[in-house]
Short mmCIF file of C-alpha atoms in Angstrom, two decimals:
data_model
loop_
_atom_site.label_atom_id
_atom_site.label_comp_id
_atom_site.label_asym_id
_atom_site.label_seq_id
_atom_site.Cartn_x
_atom_site.Cartn_y
_atom_site.Cartn_z
CA UNK D 1 -54.41 -12.39 -19.13
CA UNK D 2 -51.16 -11.81 -17.11
CA UNK D 3 -51.64 -11.56 -13.37
CA UNK D 4 -51.03 -8.04 -12.06
CA UNK D 5 -48.13 -7.49 -9.69
CA UNK D 6 -49.03 -5.84 -6.43
CA UNK D 7 -48.26 -2.14 -6.16
CA UNK D 8 -46.35 -2.64 -2.92
CA UNK D 9 -44.03 -5.15 -4.64
CA UNK D 10 -43.32 -2.68 -7.46
CA UNK D 11 -42.54 0.07 -4.94
CA UNK D 12 -40.23 -2.25 -3.02
CA UNK D 13 -38.36 -3.21 -6.21
CA UNK D 14 -37.98 0.41 -7.32
CA UNK D 15 -36.79 1.44 -3.86
CA UNK D 16 -34.14 -1.30 -3.86
CA UNK D 17 -32.99 -0.28 -7.34
CA UNK D 18 -32.74 3.38 -6.38
CA UNK D 19 -30.79 2.52 -3.22
CA UNK D 20 -28.39 0.40 -5.25
CA UNK D 21 -27.86 3.20 -7.80
CA UNK D 22 -27.39 5.73 -5.00
CA UNK D 23 -24.83 3.47 -3.37
CA UNK D 24 -22.92 3.07 -6.63
CA UNK D 25 -23.01 6.84 -7.17
CA UNK D 26 -21.64 7.50 -3.67
CA UNK D 27 -18.88 4.94 -4.21
CA UNK D 28 -17.88 6.57 -7.53
CA UNK D 29 -17.87 9.99 -5.91
CA UNK D 30 -15.80 8.74 -2.97
CA UNK D 31 -13.21 7.17 -5.28
CA UNK D 32 -13.08 10.34 -7.37
CA UNK D 33 -12.58 12.63 -4.37
CA UNK D 34 -9.94 10.35 -2.87
CA UNK D 35 -7.94 10.23 -6.11
CA UNK D 36 -8.22 13.99 -6.66
CA UNK D 37 -7.24 14.81 -3.06
CA UNK D 38 -4.13 12.67 -3.45
CA UNK D 39 -3.28 14.33 -6.78
CA UNK D 40 -3.47 17.96 -5.58
CA UNK D 41 -1.15 17.26 -2.63
CA UNK D 42 1.29 14.98 -4.42
CA UNK D 43 3.87 17.63 -5.28
CA UNK D 44 2.75 20.68 -3.29
CA UNK D 45 1.66 21.49 0.22
CA UNK D 46 -1.44 23.53 -0.66
CA UNK D 47 -3.84 23.98 -3.55
CA UNK D 48 -6.49 26.30 -4.98
CA UNK D 49 -10.10 25.58 -5.85
CA UNK D 50 -9.12 25.51 -9.53
CA UNK D 51 -6.47 22.86 -8.81
CA UNK D 52 -9.09 20.71 -7.08
CA UNK D 53 -11.63 21.11 -9.91
CA UNK D 54 -8.99 20.08 -12.45
CA UNK D 55 -7.98 17.04 -10.40
CA UNK D 56 -11.63 16.01 -9.89
CA UNK D 57 -12.35 16.38 -13.60
CA UNK D 58 -9.38 14.18 -14.47
CA UNK D 59 -10.39 11.55 -11.90
CA UNK D 60 -14.03 11.60 -13.09
CA UNK D 61 -13.27 10.97 -16.77
CA UNK D 62 -13.72 7.19 -16.56
CA UNK D 63 -16.51 7.27 -13.95
CA UNK D 64 -19.26 9.02 -15.91
CA UNK D 65 -19.71 11.91 -13.50
CA UNK D 66 -21.35 15.11 -14.78
CA UNK D 67 -19.71 18.51 -14.53
CA UNK D 68 -22.37 19.50 -12.01
CA UNK D 69 -21.32 16.54 -9.86
CA UNK D 70 -17.70 17.73 -10.05
CA UNK D 71 -18.57 21.23 -8.84
CA UNK D 72 -20.70 19.81 -6.02
CA UNK D 73 -17.88 17.49 -4.97
CA UNK D 74 -15.46 20.43 -5.01
CA UNK D 75 -17.58 22.47 -2.62
CA UNK D 76 -18.28 19.41 -0.46
CA UNK D 77 -14.58 18.51 -0.09
CA UNK D 78 -13.50 22.10 0.64
CA UNK D 79 -16.17 22.33 3.35
CA UNK D 80 -15.18 18.97 4.89
CA UNK D 81 -13.20 18.50 8.10
CA UNK D 82 -10.21 17.25 6.09
CA UNK D 83 -9.45 20.65 4.51
CA UNK D 84 -7.97 23.75 6.10
CA UNK D 85 -8.23 27.21 4.52
CA UNK D 86 -4.92 29.10 4.46
CA UNK D 87 -6.43 32.38 3.31
CA UNK D 88 -5.47 34.43 0.28
CA UNK D 89 -2.01 33.79 -1.16
CA UNK D 90 -0.97 35.43 -4.47
CA UNK D 91 -4.57 36.54 -5.21
CA UNK D 92 -5.95 33.00 -4.72
CA UNK D 93 -7.59 31.35 -1.73
CA UNK D 94 -5.43 28.35 -0.96
CA UNK D 95 -6.31 25.21 0.98
CA UNK D 96 -4.35 22.43 2.64
CA UNK D 97 -5.01 18.90 3.78
CA UNK D 98 -5.17 19.08 7.58
CA UNK D 99 -3.23 15.87 8.10
CA UNK D 100 -0.40 16.94 5.80
CA UNK D 101 -0.44 20.46 7.21
CA UNK D 102 0.04 19.20 10.76
CA UNK D 103 2.68 16.73 9.55
CA UNK D 104 4.72 19.45 7.82
CA UNK D 105 4.32 21.74 10.81
CA UNK D 106 5.75 19.04 13.06
CA UNK D 107 8.53 18.30 10.56
CA UNK D 108 9.62 21.95 10.29
CA UNK D 109 9.62 22.33 14.07
CA UNK D 110 11.92 19.33 14.52
CA UNK D 111 14.17 20.45 11.63
CA UNK D 112 14.69 23.90 13.17
CA UNK D 113 15.68 22.31 16.49
CA UNK D 114 18.07 19.98 14.68
CA UNK D 115 19.57 22.87 12.68
CA UNK D 116 20.88 24.67 15.76
CA UNK D 117 22.91 21.64 16.85
CA UNK D 118 26.51 22.92 17.12
CA UNK D 119 28.43 19.71 16.52
CA UNK D 120 29.96 17.72 13.65
CA UNK D 121 32.85 20.08 13.18
CA UNK D 122 35.19 19.19 10.28
CA UNK D 123 38.79 20.37 10.09
CA UNK D 124 39.35 22.88 7.28
CA UNK D 125 42.46 21.02 6.12
CA UNK D 126 40.40 17.89 5.46
CA UNK D 127 37.79 19.90 3.53
CA UNK D 128 40.45 21.49 1.34
CA UNK D 129 42.21 18.18 0.77
CA UNK D 130 38.96 16.49 -0.19
CA UNK D 131 37.99 19.33 -2.56
CA UNK D 132 41.36 19.14 -4.24
CA UNK D 133 41.27 15.34 -4.53
CA UNK D 134 37.82 15.42 -6.13
CA UNK D 135 38.67 18.42 -8.37
CA UNK D 136 35.59 20.40 -7.37
CA UNK D 137 34.65 23.61 -9.13
CA UNK D 138 34.17 26.82 -7.07
CA UNK D 139 30.41 26.27 -6.76
CA UNK D 140 30.92 22.73 -5.50
CA UNK D 141 33.64 23.87 -3.07
CA UNK D 142 31.24 26.43 -1.60
CA UNK D 143 28.55 23.76 -1.21
CA UNK D 144 31.09 21.42 0.38
CA UNK D 145 31.99 24.02 3.03
CA UNK D 146 28.30 24.68 3.74
CA UNK D 147 27.15 21.07 4.18
CA UNK D 148 30.18 20.12 6.30
CA UNK D 149 29.70 23.12 8.60
CA UNK D 150 28.32 22.69 12.09
CA UNK D 151 24.64 21.88 12.34
CA UNK D 152 22.41 18.84 12.62
CA UNK D 153 20.69 19.18 9.24
CA UNK D 154 21.90 20.44 5.86
CA UNK D 155 20.28 20.52 2.41
CA UNK D 156 22.01 20.33 -0.96
CA UNK D 157 19.76 21.43 -3.80
CA UNK D 158 20.57 21.46 -7.49
CA UNK D 159 19.36 20.51 -10.93
CA UNK D 160 20.20 17.16 -12.45
CA UNK D 161 23.77 17.01 -13.72
CA UNK D 162 25.10 19.72 -11.40
CA UNK D 163 27.38 17.25 -9.63
CA UNK D 164 25.58 16.90 -6.29
CA UNK D 165 26.68 13.27 -5.95
CA UNK D 166 30.29 14.28 -6.65
CA UNK D 167 30.10 16.95 -3.95
CA UNK D 168 28.62 14.45 -1.49
CA UNK D 169 31.46 12.04 -2.27
CA UNK D 170 33.96 14.75 -1.29
CA UNK D 171 31.99 15.52 1.86
CA UNK D 172 31.95 11.84 2.77
CA UNK D 173 35.73 11.69 2.59
CA UNK D 174 36.06 14.81 4.78
CA UNK D 175 33.65 13.42 7.39
CA UNK D 176 35.39 10.06 7.53
CA UNK D 177 38.77 11.76 7.93
CA UNK D 178 37.31 13.35 11.08
CA UNK D 179 36.11 10.02 12.47
CA UNK D 180 32.45 10.15 11.45
CA UNK D 181 30.49 7.25 9.96
CA UNK D 182 28.50 8.05 6.80
CA UNK D 183 25.31 6.20 5.86
CA UNK D 184 23.81 6.80 2.42
CA UNK D 185 20.12 6.14 1.87
CA UNK D 186 17.55 6.57 -0.91
CA UNK D 187 13.91 5.76 -1.45
CA UNK D 188 14.43 2.56 -3.44
CA UNK D 189 17.10 -0.10 -3.79
CA UNK D 190 17.60 0.77 -7.45
CA UNK D 191 18.38 4.37 -6.56
CA UNK D 192 20.97 3.36 -3.97
CA UNK D 193 22.55 0.90 -6.40
CA UNK D 194 22.64 3.48 -9.20
CA UNK D 195 24.16 6.06 -6.87
CA UNK D 196 26.84 3.59 -5.80
CA UNK D 197 27.66 2.74 -9.42
CA UNK D 198 27.89 6.42 -10.38
CA UNK D 199 30.24 7.30 -7.55
CA UNK D 200 32.41 4.23 -8.14
CA UNK D 201 32.96 5.31 -11.76
CA UNK D 202 34.63 8.54 -10.66
CA UNK D 203 38.34 8.46 -11.34
CA UNK D 204 40.92 9.27 -8.71
CA UNK D 205 38.58 9.11 -5.70
CA UNK D 206 37.61 6.55 -3.12
CA UNK D 207 34.97 3.90 -3.78
CA UNK D 208 32.08 6.37 -3.48
CA UNK D 209 29.34 7.56 -1.25
CA UNK D 210 27.57 4.20 -1.09
CA UNK D 211 30.42 1.95 -2.04
CA UNK D 212 30.48 -0.01 1.19
CA UNK D 213 27.75 -2.61 1.61
CA UNK D 214 26.88 -1.64 5.17
CA UNK D 215 26.41 1.98 4.07
CA UNK D 216 24.01 1.16 1.23
CA UNK D 217 20.36 0.87 2.26
CA UNK D 218 16.91 2.23 1.59
CA UNK D 219 15.22 4.65 3.96
CA UNK D 220 12.69 1.97 4.89
CA UNK D 221 15.51 -0.41 5.82
CA UNK D 222 17.21 2.24 7.95
CA UNK D 223 14.01 3.04 9.84
CA UNK D 224 13.37 -0.68 10.32
CA UNK D 225 16.88 -1.22 11.71
CA UNK D 226 16.35 1.64 14.18
CA UNK D 227 13.00 0.21 15.30
CA UNK D 228 14.50 -3.29 15.59
CA UNK D 229 17.31 -2.02 17.82
CA UNK D 230 14.87 -0.10 20.03
CA UNK D 231 12.60 -3.12 20.48
CA UNK D 232 15.58 -5.31 21.31
CA UNK D 233 16.76 -2.88 23.96
CA UNK D 234 13.30 -2.74 25.50
CA UNK D 235 13.19 -6.53 25.74
CA UNK D 236 16.79 -7.38 26.67
CA UNK D 237 18.05 -4.10 28.09
CA UNK D 238 21.84 -3.92 28.38
CA UNK D 239 22.13 -7.52 27.14
CA UNK D 240 20.81 -6.55 23.71
CA UNK D 241 23.25 -7.28 20.88
CA UNK D 242 21.27 -5.32 18.28
CA UNK D 243 22.66 -1.82 17.93
CA UNK D 244 21.05 1.14 16.22
CA UNK D 245 22.82 2.25 13.01
CA UNK D 246 22.61 5.85 14.25
CA UNK D 247 24.97 7.27 16.84
CA UNK D 248 26.25 10.71 17.79
CA UNK D 249 29.07 10.15 15.25
CA UNK D 250 26.85 9.26 12.27
CA UNK D 251 26.09 11.35 9.19
CA UNK D 252 23.03 10.26 7.19
CA UNK D 253 22.87 11.34 3.55
CA UNK D 254 19.48 11.02 1.83
CA UNK D 255 19.84 11.24 -1.95
CA UNK D 256 16.92 12.10 -4.26
CA UNK D 257 15.13 13.49 -1.22
CA UNK D 258 12.47 15.07 -3.43
CA UNK D 259 11.11 11.55 -3.94
CA UNK D 260 10.71 10.83 -0.23
CA UNK D 261 7.28 11.45 1.27
CA UNK D 262 6.71 13.88 4.11
CA UNK D 263 5.85 11.13 6.59
CA UNK D 264 9.16 9.31 6.06
CA UNK D 265 11.22 12.52 6.17
CA UNK D 266 9.47 13.55 9.39
CA UNK D 267 10.28 10.20 10.98
CA UNK D 268 13.86 10.33 9.68
CA UNK D 269 14.43 13.81 11.16
CA UNK D 270 12.94 12.62 14.44
CA UNK D 271 15.23 9.57 14.65
CA UNK D 272 18.35 11.56 13.66
CA UNK D 273 17.61 14.17 16.32
CA UNK D 274 16.99 11.47 18.94
CA UNK D 275 20.32 9.79 18.18
CA UNK D 276 22.27 13.06 18.04
CA UNK D 277 23.32 12.32 14.44
CA UNK D 278 23.47 14.60 11.40
CA UNK D 279 21.18 14.57 8.36
CA UNK D 280 22.01 15.79 4.85
CA UNK D 281 19.22 15.92 2.27
CA UNK D 282 20.12 16.12 -1.42
CA UNK D 283 17.70 16.55 -4.29
CA UNK D 284 16.10 18.59 -7.04
CA UNK D 285 12.74 20.11 -6.10
CA UNK D 286 12.01 20.74 -9.79
CA UNK D 287 11.79 16.98 -10.43
CA UNK D 288 9.05 15.66 -8.09
CA UNK D 289 8.51 11.97 -8.78
CA UNK D 290 7.08 10.56 -5.55
CA UNK D 291 3.80 8.68 -5.41
CA UNK D 292 3.14 10.12 -1.97
CA UNK D 293 3.22 13.73 -0.83
CA UNK D 294 6.68 15.02 -1.69
CA UNK D 295 6.50 18.74 -0.91
CA UNK D 296 8.53 18.26 2.27
CA UNK D 297 11.93 19.03 0.72
CA UNK D 298 10.68 22.30 -0.74
CA UNK D 299 9.13 23.27 2.58
CA UNK D 300 12.40 22.53 4.39
CA UNK D 301 14.40 24.60 1.90
CA UNK D 302 12.09 27.59 2.44
CA UNK D 303 12.34 27.18 6.21
CA UNK D 304 16.02 26.46 6.87
CA UNK D 305 17.73 27.22 3.54
CA UNK D 306 19.95 25.10 1.30
CA UNK D 307 23.23 25.00 -0.59
CA UNK D 308 22.45 25.38 -4.29
CA UNK D 309 24.29 24.03 -7.32
CA UNK D 310 23.23 25.27 -10.77
CA UNK D 311 26.26 24.69 -13.01
CA UNK D 312 25.86 21.62 -15.23
CA UNK D 313 28.93 19.36 -14.96
CA UNK D 314 27.65 16.14 -16.54
CA UNK D 315 27.59 17.31 -20.18
CA UNK D 316 30.86 18.95 -21.17
CA UNK D 317 31.48 17.62 -24.67
CA UNK D 318 29.26 17.76 -27.74
#
């Protein structure tokens, strides 16, 4: 006859098993909520309950969570301290992530202050000469006048193939004719290299927006150079040999700005405003591709406006 196991030992074993299963369940739920929360704010600033349920259902597919668990997680996340209710918008109650909401609020405040900066004037003769040299169409000429006008921040919005890069190349020439230094940045090194290659292929114009090596860098590199110069000045003071790439005579052009996350754009706007420089954001809000929250460009366009290009210039022949 097998010896009987004590009841207290059985209870202890079952309790440990249940605690382990409960821990695994909580971990699965946490991973699901984290993935869904990132998904609903990836390309937009706010979301509805339906958006969250859909994102949770997609994240729970490989984790074995029941539909009842998904609905419970939805209510739990909406009621958490991380979510802010924005009220009813277009017949739906919309919510926002508090951290992103405060980040965008700070970004828009700094952008409005930068917008009223009445400097970076460009002579009209240089604008006309640049437009003629680059053979811009009327829509591109209008955008050229708008982004080279006075103001600390400008936005150029347009669908792919509308010739935004070509317009920026003309603007670069006009700025440089007036003694400004232009720095072109993008999210990744491949994007900056591709932009440089595209502008260099244009016939009858200068080497391009990012043709010069010192003007070709990623946004992370630019922010690192600014931080490096600031740290050097704090340590060595006037003896510091490291200079910030941004001055009061610098124009920063951020291409494919729809890919740049809100945190980086907020920091970029802050550094440009601190240096007294000018910022030009170019992108297509209909092509969000960032892995982080990328609704910042759309929010800026709604707040301060943008120059828009809609005419396709890339495809002209069958």
